[in-house]
Short mmCIF file of C-alpha atoms in Angstrom, two decimals:
data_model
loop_
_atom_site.label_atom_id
_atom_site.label_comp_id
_atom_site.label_asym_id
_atom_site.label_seq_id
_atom_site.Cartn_x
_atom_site.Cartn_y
_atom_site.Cartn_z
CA UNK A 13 6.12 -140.90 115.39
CA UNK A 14 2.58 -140.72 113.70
CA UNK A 15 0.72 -144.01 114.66
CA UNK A 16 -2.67 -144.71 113.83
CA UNK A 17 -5.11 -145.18 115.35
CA UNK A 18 -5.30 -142.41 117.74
CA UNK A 19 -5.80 -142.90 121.24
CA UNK A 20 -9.86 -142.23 121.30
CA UNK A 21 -10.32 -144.41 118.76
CA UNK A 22 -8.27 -147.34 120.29
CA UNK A 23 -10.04 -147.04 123.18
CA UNK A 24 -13.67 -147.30 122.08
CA UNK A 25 -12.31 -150.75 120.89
CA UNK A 26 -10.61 -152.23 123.55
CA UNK A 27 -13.53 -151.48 125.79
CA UNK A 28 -15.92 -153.17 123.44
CA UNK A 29 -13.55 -155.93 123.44
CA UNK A 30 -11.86 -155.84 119.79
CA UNK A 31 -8.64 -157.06 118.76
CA UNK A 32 -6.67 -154.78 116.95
CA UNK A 33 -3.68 -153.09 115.44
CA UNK A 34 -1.66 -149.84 115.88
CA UNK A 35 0.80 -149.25 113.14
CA UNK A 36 3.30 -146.56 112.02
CA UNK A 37 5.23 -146.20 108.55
CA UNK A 38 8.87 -144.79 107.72
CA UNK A 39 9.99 -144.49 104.07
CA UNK A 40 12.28 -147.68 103.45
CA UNK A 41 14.19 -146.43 100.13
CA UNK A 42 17.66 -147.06 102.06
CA UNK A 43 16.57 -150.31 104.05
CA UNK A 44 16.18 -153.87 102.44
CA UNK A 45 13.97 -156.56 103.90
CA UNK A 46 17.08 -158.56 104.68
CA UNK A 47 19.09 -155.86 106.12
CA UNK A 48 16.44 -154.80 108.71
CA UNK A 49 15.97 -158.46 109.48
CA UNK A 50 19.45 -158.35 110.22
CA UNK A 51 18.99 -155.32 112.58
CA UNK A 52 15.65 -156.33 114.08
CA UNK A 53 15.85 -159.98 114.68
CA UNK A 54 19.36 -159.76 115.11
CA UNK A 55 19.22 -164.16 115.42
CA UNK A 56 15.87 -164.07 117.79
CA UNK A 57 14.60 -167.32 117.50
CA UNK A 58 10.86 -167.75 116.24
CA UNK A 59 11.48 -164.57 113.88
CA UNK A 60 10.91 -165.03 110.25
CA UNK A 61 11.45 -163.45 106.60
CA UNK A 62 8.91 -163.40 104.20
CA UNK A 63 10.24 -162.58 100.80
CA UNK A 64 7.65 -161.61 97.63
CA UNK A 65 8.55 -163.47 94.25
CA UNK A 66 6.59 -164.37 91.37
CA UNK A 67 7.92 -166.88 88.98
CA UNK A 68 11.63 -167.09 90.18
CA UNK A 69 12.36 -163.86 88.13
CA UNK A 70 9.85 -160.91 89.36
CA UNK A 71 9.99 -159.52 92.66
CA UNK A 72 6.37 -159.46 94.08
CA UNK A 73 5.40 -156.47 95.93
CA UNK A 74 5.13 -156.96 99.88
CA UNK A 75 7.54 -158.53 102.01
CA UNK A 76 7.06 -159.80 105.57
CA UNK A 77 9.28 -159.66 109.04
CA UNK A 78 7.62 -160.85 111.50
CA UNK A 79 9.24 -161.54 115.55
CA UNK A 80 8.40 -161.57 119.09
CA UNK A 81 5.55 -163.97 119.21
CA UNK A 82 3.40 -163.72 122.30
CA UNK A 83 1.81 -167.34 121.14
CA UNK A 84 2.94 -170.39 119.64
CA UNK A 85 1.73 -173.40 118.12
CA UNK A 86 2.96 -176.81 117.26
CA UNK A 87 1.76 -180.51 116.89
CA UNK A 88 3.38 -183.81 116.33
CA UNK A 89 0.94 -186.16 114.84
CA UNK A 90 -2.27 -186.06 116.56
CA UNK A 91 -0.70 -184.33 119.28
CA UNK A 92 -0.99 -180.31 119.77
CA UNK A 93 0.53 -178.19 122.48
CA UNK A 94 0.46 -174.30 122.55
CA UNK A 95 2.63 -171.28 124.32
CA UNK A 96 0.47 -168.89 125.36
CA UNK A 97 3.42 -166.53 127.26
CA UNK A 98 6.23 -166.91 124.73
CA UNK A 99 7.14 -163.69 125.50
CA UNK A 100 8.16 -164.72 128.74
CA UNK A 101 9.12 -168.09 128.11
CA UNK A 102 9.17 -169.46 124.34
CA UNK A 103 10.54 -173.29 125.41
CA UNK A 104 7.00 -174.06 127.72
CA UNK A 105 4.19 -175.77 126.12
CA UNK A 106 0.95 -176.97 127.61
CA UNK A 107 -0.94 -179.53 125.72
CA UNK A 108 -4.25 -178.97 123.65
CA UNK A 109 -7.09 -180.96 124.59
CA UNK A 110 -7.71 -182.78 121.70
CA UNK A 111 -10.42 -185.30 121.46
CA UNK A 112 -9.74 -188.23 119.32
CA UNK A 113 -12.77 -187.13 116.61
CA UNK A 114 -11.85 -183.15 116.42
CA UNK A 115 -7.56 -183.85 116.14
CA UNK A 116 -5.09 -181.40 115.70
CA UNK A 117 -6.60 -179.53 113.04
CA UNK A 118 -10.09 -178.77 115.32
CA UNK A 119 -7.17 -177.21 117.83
CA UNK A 120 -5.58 -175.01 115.05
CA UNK A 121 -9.12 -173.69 113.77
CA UNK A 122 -9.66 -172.68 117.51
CA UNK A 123 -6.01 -170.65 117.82
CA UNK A 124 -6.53 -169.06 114.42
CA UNK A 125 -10.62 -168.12 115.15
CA UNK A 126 -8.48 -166.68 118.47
CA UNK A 127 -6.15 -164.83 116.66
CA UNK A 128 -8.13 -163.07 114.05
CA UNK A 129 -7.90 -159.23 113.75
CA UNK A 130 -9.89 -157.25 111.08
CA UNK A 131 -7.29 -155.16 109.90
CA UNK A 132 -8.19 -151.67 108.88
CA UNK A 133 -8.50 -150.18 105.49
CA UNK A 134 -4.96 -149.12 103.80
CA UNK A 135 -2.90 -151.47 105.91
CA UNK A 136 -1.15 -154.46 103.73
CA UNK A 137 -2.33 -157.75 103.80
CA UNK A 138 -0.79 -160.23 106.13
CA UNK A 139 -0.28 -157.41 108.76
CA UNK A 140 -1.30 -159.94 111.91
CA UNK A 141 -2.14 -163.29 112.44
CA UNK A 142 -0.53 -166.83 112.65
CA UNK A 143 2.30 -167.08 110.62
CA UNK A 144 4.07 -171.07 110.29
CA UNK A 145 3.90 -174.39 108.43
CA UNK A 146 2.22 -177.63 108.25
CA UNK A 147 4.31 -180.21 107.19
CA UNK A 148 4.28 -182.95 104.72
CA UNK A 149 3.17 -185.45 107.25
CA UNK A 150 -0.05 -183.97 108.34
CA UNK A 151 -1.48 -184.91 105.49
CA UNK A 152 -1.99 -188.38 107.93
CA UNK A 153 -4.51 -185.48 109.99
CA UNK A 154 -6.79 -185.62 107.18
CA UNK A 155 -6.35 -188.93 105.14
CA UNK A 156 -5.77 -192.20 106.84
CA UNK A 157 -1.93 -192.90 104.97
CA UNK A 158 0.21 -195.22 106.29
CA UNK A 159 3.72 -194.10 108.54
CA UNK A 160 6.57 -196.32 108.55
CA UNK A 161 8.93 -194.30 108.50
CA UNK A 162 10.89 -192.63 111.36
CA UNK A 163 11.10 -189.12 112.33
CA UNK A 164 14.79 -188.91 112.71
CA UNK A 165 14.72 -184.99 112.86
CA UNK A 166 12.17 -184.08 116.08
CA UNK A 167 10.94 -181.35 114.72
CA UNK A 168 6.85 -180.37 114.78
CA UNK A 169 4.71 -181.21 112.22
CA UNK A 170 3.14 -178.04 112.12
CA UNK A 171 4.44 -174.91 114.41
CA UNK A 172 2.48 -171.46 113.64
CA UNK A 173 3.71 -168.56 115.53
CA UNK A 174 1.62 -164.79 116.53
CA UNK A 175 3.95 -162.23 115.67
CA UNK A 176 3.68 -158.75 118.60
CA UNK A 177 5.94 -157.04 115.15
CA UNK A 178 5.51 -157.35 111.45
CA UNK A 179 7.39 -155.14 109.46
CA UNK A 180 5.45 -154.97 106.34
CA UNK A 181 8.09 -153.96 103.31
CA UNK A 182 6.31 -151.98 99.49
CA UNK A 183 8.67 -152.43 97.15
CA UNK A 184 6.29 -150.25 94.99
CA UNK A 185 5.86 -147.12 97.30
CA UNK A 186 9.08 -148.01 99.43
CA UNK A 187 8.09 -148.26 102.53
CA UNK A 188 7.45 -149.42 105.55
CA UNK A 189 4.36 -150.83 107.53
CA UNK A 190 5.51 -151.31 111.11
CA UNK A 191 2.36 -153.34 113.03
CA UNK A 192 1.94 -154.63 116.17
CA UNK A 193 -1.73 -156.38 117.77
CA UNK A 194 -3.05 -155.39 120.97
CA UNK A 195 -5.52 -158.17 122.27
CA UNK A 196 -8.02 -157.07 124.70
CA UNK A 197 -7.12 -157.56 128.26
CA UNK A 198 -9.44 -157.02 131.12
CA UNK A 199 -6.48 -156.31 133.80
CA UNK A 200 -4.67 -153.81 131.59
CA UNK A 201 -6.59 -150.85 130.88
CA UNK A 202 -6.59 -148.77 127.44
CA UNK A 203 -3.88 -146.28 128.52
CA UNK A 204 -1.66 -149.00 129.53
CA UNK A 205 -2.14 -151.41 126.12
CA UNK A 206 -1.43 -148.13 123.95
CA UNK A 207 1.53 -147.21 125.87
CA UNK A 208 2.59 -150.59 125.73
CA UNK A 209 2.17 -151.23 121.78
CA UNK A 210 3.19 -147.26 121.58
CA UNK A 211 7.26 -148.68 123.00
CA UNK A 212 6.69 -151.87 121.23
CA UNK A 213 6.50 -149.50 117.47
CA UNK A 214 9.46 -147.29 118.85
CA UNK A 215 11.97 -149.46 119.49
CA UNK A 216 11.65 -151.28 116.15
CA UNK A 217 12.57 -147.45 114.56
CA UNK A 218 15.18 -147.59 117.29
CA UNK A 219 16.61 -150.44 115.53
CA UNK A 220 16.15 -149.32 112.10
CA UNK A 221 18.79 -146.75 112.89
CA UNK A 222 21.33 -149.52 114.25
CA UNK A 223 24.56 -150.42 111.84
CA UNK A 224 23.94 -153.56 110.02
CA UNK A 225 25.93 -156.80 111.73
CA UNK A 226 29.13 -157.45 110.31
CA UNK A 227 28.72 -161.21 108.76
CA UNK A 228 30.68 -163.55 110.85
CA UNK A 229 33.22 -165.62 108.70
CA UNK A 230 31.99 -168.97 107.55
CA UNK A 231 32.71 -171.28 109.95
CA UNK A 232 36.12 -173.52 109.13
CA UNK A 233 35.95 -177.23 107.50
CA UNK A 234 37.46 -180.16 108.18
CA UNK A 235 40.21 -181.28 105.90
CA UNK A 236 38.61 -184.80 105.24
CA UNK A 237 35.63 -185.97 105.50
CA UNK A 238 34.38 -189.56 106.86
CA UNK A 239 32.96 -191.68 103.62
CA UNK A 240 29.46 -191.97 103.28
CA UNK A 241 27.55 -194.95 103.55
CA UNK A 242 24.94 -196.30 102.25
CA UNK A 243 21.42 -197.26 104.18
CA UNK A 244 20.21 -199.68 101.50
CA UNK A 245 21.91 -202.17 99.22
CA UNK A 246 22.68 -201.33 95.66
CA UNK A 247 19.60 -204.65 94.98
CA UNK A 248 17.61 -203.12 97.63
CA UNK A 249 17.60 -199.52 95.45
CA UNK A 250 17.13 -200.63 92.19
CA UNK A 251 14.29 -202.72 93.45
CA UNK A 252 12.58 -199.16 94.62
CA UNK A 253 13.28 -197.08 91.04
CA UNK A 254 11.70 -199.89 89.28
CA UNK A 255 8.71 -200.13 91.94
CA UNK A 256 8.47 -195.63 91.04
CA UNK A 257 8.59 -196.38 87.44
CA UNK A 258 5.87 -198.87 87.67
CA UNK A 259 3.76 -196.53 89.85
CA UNK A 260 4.67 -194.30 87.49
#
């Protein structure tokens, strides 16, 4: 496995106290970026697929995998919470301390300023960092709109994640970018980080060379289904398309 950088190099970094990455690349002209999602996530929660399209009709050039998060982020409304072991533990959060001028966004400039790595010439974009959403509703974090509606669903507003792997697919030169960050560590020393990133980089090729899944069969249907209802009268609807086309 050729990985770059070399050890010497790597560790003239970490002792200054850099963030970085070591990588390695594999020709992908056999894999797809759905098939070695299906043999590196394998259904790991907090992984993610990052397909390039352009217009609904061209295929873009990069794709992104990403899994095994060491860090994760999340808020609901004003209120942020992080994982900083989600390695260990991905269902533990801790809340931010927010104060109520900064908010939730002054938390997530702090992660991402955390989690920045200048990646090294030649490596694709979007080989490290945060990776997630923010949600319709945090809009309300920057512009004071009203709520009155419920949030039946429980999930986060926002939820960013910091992949340890992203497999980096080029459709152009087909092939692939395997990256992992190493994040300076003053109880692990140089030799142990590179070792460590070193078996994180071979067992992803380790899994490259599994057998795709077999799909499972779609899961059976009921024969009938209970009849919908309504949550509004039929008055109660058309008084809300003609409020639209008055907005409108």
């Amino acid at each position: 496995m050729l990985v770059s950088p070399e050890f010497a190099e790597f560790e003239a970094a970490y002792v200054d106290g850099q963030a970085q990455v070591v990588s390695t690349r594999m020709i992908a002209d056999l894999e797809t970026p759905v098939s070695a999602m299906m043999k590196l996530a394998d259904g790991e929660p907090n992984s993610f697929l990052l397909e390039s399209v352009e217009g609904g009709a061209i295929r873009g050039r990069f794709s992104f995998l990403g899994m095994k998060p060491d860090l994760i982020w999340r808020c609901f409304g004003n209120r942020a919470e992080i994982n900083r072991s989600a390695l260990e533990d991905a269902d533990t959060f801790s809340p931010c301390p927010i104060s109520d001028k900064d908010g939730v966004l002054a938390s997530f400039r702090t992660v991402l300023a955390d989690s920045r790595i200048d990646l090294p010439e030649g490596l694709p974009p979007m080989a490290a960092g945060l990776f997630g959403y923010m949600g319709y509703d945090t809009v309300r974090l920057a512009e004071d709109i009203p709520d009155g509606n419920p949030a039946n669903i429980n999930v986060p507003d926002g939820m960013y994640v910091r992949p340890t792997i992203i497999a980096v697919f080029d459709s152009i030169e087909d092939r692939v970018t395997v990256v992992t960050p190493v994040w300076p560590d003053s109880s692990i020393s140089a030799q142990e980080a590179y070792a460590a990133a070193l078996s994180r980089l071979e067992n992803v090729l380790r899994d490259f060379n599994k057998p795709i899944p077999r799909q499972l069969e779609a899961a059976s249907l009921p024969d009938e289904f209970a009849e919908p209802e309504s949550n509004m009268s039929k008055a109660q609807y058309c008084a809300m398309v003609e409020k639209a086309k008055d907005y409108i």
